[in-house]
CSV table of N, CA and C in Angstrom, one decimal:
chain,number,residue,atom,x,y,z
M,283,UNK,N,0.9,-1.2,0.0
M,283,UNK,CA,0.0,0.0,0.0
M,283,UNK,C,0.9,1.2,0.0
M,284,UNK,N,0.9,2.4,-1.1
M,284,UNK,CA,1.8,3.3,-0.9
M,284,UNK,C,1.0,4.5,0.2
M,285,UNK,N,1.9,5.3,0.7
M,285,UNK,CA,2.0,6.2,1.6
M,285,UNK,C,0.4,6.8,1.2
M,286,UNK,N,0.4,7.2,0.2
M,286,UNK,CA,-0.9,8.1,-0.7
M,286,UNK,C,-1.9,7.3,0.1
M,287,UNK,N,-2.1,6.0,-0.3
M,287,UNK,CA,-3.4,5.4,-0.2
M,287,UNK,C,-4.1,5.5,1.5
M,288,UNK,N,-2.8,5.1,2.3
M,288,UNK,CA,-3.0,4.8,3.3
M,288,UNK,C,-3.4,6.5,4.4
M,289,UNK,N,-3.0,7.6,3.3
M,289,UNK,CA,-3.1,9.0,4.4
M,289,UNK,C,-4.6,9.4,3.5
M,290,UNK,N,-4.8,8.7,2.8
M,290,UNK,CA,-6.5,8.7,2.2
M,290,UNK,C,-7.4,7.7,2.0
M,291,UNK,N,-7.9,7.1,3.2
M,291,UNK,CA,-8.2,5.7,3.0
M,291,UNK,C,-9.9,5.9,2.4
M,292,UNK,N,-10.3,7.2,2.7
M,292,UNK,CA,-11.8,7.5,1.4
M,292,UNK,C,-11.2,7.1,-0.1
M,293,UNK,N,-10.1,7.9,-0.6
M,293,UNK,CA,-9.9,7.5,-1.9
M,293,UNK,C,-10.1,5.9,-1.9
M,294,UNK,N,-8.9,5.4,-1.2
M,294,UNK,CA,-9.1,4.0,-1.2
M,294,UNK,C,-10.4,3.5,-1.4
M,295,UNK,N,-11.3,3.3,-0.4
M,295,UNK,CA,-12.5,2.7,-0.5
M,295,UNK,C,-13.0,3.2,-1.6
M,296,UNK,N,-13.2,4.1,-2.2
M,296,UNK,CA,-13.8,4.9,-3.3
M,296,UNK,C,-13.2,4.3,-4.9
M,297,UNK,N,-11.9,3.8,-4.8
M,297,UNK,CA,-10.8,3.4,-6.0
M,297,UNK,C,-11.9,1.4,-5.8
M,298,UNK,N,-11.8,1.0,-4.3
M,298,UNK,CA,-12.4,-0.1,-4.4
M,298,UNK,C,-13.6,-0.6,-4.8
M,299,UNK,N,-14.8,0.3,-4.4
M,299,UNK,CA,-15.8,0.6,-4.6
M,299,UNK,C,-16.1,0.3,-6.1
M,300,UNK,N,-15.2,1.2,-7.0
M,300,UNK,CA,-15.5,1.5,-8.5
M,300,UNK,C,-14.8,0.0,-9.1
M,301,UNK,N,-13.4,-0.7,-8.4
M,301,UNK,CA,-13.2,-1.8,-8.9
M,301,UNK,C,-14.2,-2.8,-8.9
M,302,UNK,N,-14.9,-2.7,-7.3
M,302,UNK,CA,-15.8,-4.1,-7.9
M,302,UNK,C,-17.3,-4.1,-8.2
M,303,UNK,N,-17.4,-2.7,-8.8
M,303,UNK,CA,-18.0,-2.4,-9.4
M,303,UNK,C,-18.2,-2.7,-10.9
M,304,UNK,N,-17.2,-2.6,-11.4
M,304,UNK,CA,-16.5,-3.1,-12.8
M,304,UNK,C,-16.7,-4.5,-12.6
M,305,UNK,N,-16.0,-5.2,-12.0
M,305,UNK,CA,-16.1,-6.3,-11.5
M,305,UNK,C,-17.4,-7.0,-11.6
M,306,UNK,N,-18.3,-6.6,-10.7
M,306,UNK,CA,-19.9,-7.1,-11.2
M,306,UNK,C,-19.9,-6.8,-12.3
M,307,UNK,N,-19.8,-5.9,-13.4
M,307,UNK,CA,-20.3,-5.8,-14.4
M,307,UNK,C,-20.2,-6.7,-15.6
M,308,UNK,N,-18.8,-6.9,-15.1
M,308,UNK,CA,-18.3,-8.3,-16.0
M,308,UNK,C,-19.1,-9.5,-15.7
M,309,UNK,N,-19.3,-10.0,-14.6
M,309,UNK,CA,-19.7,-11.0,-13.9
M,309,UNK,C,-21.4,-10.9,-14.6
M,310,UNK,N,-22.0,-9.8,-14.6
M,310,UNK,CA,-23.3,-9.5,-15.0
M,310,UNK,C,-23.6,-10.0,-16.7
M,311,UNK,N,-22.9,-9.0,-17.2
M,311,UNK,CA,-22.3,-9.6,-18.5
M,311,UNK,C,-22.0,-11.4,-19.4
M,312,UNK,N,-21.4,-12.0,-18.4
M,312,UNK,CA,-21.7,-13.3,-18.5
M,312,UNK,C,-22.0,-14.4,-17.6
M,313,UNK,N,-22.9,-13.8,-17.1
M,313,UNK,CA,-24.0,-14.6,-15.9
M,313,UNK,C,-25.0,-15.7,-17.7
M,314,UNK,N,-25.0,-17.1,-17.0
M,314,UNK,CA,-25.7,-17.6,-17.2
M,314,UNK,C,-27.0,-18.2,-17.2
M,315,UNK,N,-27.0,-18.0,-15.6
M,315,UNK,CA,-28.1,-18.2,-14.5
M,315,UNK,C,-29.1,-17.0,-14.7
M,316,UNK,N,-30.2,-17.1,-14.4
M,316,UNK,CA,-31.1,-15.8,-14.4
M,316,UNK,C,-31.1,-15.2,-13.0
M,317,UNK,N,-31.0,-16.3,-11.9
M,317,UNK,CA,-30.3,-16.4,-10.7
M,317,UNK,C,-29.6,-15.6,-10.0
M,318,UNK,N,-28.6,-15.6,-10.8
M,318,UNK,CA,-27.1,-15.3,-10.4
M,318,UNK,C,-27.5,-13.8,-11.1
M,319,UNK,N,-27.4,-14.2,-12.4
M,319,UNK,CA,-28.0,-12.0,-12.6
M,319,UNK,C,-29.0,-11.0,-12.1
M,320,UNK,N,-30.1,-11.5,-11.5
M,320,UNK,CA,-30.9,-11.3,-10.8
M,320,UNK,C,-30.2,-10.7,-9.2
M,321,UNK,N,-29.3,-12.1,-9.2
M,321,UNK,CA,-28.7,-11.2,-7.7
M,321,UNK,C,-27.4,-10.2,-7.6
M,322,UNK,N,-27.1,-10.3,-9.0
M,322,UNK,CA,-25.9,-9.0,-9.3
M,322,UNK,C,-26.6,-7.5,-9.2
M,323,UNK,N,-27.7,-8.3,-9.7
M,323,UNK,CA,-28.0,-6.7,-10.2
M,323,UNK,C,-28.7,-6.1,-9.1
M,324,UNK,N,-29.5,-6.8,-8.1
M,324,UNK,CA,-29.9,-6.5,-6.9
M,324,UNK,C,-28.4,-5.9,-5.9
M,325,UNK,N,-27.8,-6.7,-6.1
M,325,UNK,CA,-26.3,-6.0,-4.9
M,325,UNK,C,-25.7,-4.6,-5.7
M,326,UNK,N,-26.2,-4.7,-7.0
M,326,UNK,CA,-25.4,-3.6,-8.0
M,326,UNK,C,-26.5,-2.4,-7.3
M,327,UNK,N,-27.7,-2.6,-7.5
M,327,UNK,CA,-28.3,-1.6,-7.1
M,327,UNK,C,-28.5,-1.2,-5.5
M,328,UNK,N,-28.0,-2.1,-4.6
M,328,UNK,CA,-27.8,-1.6,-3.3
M,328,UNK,C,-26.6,-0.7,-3.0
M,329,UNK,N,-26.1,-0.5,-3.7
M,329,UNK,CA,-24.9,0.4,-4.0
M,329,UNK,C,-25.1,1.7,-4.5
M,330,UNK,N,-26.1,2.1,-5.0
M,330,UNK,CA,-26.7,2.7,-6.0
M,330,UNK,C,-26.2,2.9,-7.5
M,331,UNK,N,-25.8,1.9,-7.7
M,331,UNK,CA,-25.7,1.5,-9.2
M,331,UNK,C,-27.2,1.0,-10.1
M,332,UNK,N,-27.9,2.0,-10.8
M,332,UNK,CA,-29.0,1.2,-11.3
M,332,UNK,C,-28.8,0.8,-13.3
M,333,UNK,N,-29.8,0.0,-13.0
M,333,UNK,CA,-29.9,-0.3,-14.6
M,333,UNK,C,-30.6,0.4,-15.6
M,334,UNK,N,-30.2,0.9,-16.7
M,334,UNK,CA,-31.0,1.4,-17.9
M,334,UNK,C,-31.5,0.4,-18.8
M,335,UNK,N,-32.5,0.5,-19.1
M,335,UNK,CA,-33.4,0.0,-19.7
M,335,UNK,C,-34.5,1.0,-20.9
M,336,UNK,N,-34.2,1.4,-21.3
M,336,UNK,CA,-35.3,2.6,-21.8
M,336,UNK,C,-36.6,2.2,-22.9
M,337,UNK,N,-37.1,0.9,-22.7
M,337,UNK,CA,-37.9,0.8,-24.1
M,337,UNK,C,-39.1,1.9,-24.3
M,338,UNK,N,-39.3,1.9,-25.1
M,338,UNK,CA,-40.3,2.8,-25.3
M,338,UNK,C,-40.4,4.8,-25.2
M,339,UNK,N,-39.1,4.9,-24.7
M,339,UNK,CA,-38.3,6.2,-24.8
M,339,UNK,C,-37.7,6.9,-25.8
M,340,UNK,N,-37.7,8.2,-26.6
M,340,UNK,CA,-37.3,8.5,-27.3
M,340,UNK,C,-35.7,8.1,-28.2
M,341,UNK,N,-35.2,8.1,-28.8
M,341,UNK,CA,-33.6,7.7,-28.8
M,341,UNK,C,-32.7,8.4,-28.9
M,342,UNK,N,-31.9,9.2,-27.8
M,342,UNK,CA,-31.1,10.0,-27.8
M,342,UNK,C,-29.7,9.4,-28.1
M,343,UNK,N,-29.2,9.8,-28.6
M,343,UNK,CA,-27.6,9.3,-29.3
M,343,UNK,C,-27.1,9.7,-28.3
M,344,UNK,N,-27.0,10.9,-27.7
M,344,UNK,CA,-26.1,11.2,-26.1
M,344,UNK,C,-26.2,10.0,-24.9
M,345,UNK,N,-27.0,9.2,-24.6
M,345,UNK,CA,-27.7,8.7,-24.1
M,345,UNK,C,-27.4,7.0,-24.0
M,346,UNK,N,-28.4,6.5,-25.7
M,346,UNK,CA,-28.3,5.6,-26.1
M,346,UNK,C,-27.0,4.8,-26.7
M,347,UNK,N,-26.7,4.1,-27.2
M,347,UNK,CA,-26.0,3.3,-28.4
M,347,UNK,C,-27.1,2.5,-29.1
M,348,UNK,N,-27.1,2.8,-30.8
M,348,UNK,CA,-28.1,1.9,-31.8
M,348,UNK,C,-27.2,1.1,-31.6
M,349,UNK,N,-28.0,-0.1,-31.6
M,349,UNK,CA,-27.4,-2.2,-31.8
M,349,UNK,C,-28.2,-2.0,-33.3
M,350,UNK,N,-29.2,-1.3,-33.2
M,350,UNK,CA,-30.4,-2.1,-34.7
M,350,UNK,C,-31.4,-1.1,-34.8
M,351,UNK,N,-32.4,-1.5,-35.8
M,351,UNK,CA,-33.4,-0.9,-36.5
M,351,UNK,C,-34.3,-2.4,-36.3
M,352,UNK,N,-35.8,-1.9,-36.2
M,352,UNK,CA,-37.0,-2.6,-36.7
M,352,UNK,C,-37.9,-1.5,-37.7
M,353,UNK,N,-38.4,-2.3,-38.2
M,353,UNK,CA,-39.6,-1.3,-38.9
M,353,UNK,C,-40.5,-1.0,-37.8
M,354,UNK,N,-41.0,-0.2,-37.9
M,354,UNK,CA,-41.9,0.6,-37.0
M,354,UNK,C,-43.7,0.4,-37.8
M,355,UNK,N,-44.6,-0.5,-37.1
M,355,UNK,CA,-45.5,-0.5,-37.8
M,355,UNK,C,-46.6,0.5,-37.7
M,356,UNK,N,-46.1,1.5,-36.9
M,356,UNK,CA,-46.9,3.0,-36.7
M,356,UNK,C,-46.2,3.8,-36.7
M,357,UNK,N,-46.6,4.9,-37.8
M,357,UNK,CA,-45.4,6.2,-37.6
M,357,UNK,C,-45.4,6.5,-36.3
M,358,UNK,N,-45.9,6.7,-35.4
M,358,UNK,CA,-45.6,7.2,-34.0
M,358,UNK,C,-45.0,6.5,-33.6
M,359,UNK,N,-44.2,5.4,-33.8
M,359,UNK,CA,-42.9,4.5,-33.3
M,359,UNK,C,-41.9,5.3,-33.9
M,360,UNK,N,-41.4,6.0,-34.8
M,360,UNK,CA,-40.7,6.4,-35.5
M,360,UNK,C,-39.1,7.0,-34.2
M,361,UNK,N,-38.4,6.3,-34.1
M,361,UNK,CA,-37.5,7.2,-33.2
M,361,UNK,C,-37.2,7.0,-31.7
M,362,UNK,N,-38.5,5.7,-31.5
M,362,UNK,CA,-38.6,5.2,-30.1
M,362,UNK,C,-38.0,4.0,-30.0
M,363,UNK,N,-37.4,3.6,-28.8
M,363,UNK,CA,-36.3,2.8,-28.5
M,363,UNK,C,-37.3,1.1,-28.5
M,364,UNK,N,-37.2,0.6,-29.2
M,364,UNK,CA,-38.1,-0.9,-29.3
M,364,UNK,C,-38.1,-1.7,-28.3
M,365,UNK,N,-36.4,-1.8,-28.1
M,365,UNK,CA,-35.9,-2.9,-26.9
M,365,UNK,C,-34.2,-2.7,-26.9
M,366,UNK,N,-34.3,-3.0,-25.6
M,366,UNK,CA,-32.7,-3.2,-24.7
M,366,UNK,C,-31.7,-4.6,-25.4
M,367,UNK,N,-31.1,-4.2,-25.8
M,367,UNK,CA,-30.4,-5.6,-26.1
M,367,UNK,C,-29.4,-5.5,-25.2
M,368,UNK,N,-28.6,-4.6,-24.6
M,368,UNK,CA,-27.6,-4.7,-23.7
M,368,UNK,C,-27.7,-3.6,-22.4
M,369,UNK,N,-28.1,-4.2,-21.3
M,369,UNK,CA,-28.3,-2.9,-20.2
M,369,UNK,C,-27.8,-2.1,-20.3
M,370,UNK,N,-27.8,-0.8,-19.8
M,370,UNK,CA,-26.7,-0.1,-19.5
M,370,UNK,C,-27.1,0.0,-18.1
M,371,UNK,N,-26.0,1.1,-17.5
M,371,UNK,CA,-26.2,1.1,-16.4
M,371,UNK,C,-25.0,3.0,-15.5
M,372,UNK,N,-25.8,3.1,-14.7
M,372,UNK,CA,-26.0,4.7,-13.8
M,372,UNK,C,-25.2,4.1,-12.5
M,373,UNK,N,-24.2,5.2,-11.7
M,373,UNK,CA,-23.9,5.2,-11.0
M,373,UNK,C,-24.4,6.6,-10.3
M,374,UNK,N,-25.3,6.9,-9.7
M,374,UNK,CA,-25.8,8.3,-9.6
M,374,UNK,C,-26.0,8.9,-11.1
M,375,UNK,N,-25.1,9.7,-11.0
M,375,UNK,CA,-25.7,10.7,-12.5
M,375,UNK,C,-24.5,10.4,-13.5
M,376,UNK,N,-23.8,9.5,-13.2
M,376,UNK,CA,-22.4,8.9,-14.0
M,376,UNK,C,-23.0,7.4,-15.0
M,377,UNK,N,-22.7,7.7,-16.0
M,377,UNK,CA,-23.2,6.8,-16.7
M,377,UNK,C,-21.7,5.6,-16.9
M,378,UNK,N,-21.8,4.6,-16.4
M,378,UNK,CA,-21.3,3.5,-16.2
M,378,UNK,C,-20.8,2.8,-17.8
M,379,UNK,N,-22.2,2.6,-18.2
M,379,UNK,CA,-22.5,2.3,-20.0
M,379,UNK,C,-23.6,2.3,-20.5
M,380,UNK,N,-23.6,3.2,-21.6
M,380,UNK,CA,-25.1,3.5,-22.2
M,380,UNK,C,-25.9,2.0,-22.7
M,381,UNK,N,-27.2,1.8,-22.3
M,381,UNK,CA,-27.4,0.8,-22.9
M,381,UNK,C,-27.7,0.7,-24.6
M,382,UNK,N,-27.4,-0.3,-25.1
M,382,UNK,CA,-27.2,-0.6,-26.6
M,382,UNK,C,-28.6,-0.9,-27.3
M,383,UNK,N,-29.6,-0.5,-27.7
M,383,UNK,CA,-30.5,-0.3,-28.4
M,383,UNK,C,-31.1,-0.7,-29.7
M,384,UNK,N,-32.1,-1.4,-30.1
M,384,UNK,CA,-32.7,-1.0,-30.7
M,384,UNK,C,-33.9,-0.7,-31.1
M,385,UNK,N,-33.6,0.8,-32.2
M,385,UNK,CA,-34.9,1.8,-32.8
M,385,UNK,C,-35.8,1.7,-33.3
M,386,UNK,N,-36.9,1.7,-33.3
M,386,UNK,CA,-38.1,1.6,-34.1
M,386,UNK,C,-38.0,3.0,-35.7
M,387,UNK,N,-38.0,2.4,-36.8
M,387,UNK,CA,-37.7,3.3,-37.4
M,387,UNK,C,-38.6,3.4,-38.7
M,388,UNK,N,-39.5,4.3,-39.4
M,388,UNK,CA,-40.3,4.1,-40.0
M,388,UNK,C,-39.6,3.7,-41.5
M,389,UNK,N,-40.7,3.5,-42.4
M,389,UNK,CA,-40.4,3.1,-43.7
M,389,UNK,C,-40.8,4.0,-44.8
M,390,UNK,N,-40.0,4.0,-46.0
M,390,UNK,CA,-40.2,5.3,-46.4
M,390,UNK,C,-41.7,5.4,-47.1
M,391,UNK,N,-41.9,6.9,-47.3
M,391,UNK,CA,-43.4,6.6,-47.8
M,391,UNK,C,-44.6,6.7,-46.7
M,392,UNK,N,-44.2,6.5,-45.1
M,392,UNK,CA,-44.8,6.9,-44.0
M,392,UNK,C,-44.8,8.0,-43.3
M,393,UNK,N,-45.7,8.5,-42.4
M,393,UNK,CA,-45.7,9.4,-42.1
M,393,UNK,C,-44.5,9.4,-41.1
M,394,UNK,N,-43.0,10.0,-40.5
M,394,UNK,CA,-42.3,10.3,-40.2
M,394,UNK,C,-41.1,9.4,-40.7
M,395,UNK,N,-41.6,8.8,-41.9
M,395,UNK,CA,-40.2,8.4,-42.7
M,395,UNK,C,-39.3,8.9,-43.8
M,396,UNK,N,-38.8,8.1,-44.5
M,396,UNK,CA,-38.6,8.9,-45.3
M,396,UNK,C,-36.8,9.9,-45.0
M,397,UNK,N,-36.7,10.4,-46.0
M,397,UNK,CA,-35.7,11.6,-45.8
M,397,UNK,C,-36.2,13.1,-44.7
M,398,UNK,N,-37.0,13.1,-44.9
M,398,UNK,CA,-37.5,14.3,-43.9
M,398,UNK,C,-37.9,13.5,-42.4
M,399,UNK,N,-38.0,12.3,-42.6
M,399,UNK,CA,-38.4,11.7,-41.1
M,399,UNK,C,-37.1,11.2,-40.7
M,400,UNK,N,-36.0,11.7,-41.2
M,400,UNK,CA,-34.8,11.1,-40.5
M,400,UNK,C,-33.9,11.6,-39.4
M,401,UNK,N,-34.0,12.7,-39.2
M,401,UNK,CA,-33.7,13.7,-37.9
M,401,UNK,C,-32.7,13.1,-37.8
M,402,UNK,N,-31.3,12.8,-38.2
M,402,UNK,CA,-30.2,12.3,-37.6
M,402,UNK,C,-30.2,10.7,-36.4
M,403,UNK,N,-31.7,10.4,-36.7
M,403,UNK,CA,-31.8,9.1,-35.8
M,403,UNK,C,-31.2,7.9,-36.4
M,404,UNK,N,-30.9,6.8,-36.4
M,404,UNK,CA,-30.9,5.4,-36.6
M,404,UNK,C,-31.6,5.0,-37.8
C-alpha cells in the first residue's frame, strides 16, 4: 500500500468501490443463470448502481447506443427505443455504459419516414 493510499483511506475505498463495481459488471455480463444475474443486479443496485433499460423512450444518441433498426409498424414509433439488447447502467448521474438499443424506425413513404423523417436518428 503506498503512503498516498493509506493517508486517504476515502480515496481508497472509493478506488475499491469503482473496482468491484467493474467487476460485477463483468460477472453481469456473462451470468448464465437468471439467478445469479438477478442477484448481481440487486447488490449492484444496493450500492446505488441502477440499470438502464429505456424501451419505449425517445432515442437520444447522447444517451443511447443503436445495436439495430426494426420497422416501426406505426409512424408514432418512429425514433422510439423498441428494446434493450444490452443494459446499460448509472452510477448516480455517471453513466457507467449506455445501454445498446434497438430503434423503431419508419419506412419510407410513412408518415415520419422517409428523408425528412430522418432527424439524424438510426
Amino acid at each position: 500500500m503506498t503512503s498516498a493510499c493509506a493517508a486517504d483511506p476515502f480515496s481508497r475505498a472509493m478506488a475499491d468501490r469503482e473496482a468491484l463495481i467493474r467487476l460485477c459488471l463483468y460477472a453481469l455480463d456473462r451470468a448464465r443463470s437468471t439467478g445469479v444475474a438477478e442477484r448481481l443486479t440487486e447488490g449492484l443496485a444496493q450500492v446505488g448502481v441502477q440499470v438502464l433499460q429505456p424501451e419505449g423512450e425517445r432515442f437520444d444518441p447522447s444517451r443511447h447506443e443503436a445495436g439495430g433498426t426494426v420497422p416501426a409498424t406505426d409512424g408514432e414509433l418512429d425514433g422510439l427505443v423498441a428494446e434493450t439488447e444490452v443494459p446499460g447502467f448509472t452510477d448516480g448521474r455517471q453513466v457507467l455504459r449506455p445501454p445498446v438499443v434497438t430503434v423503431y424506425r419508419a419506412a419510407r413513404g410513412t408518415p415520419g419516414g422517409g428523408p425528412a423523417g430522418e432527424r439524424g436518428r438510426p
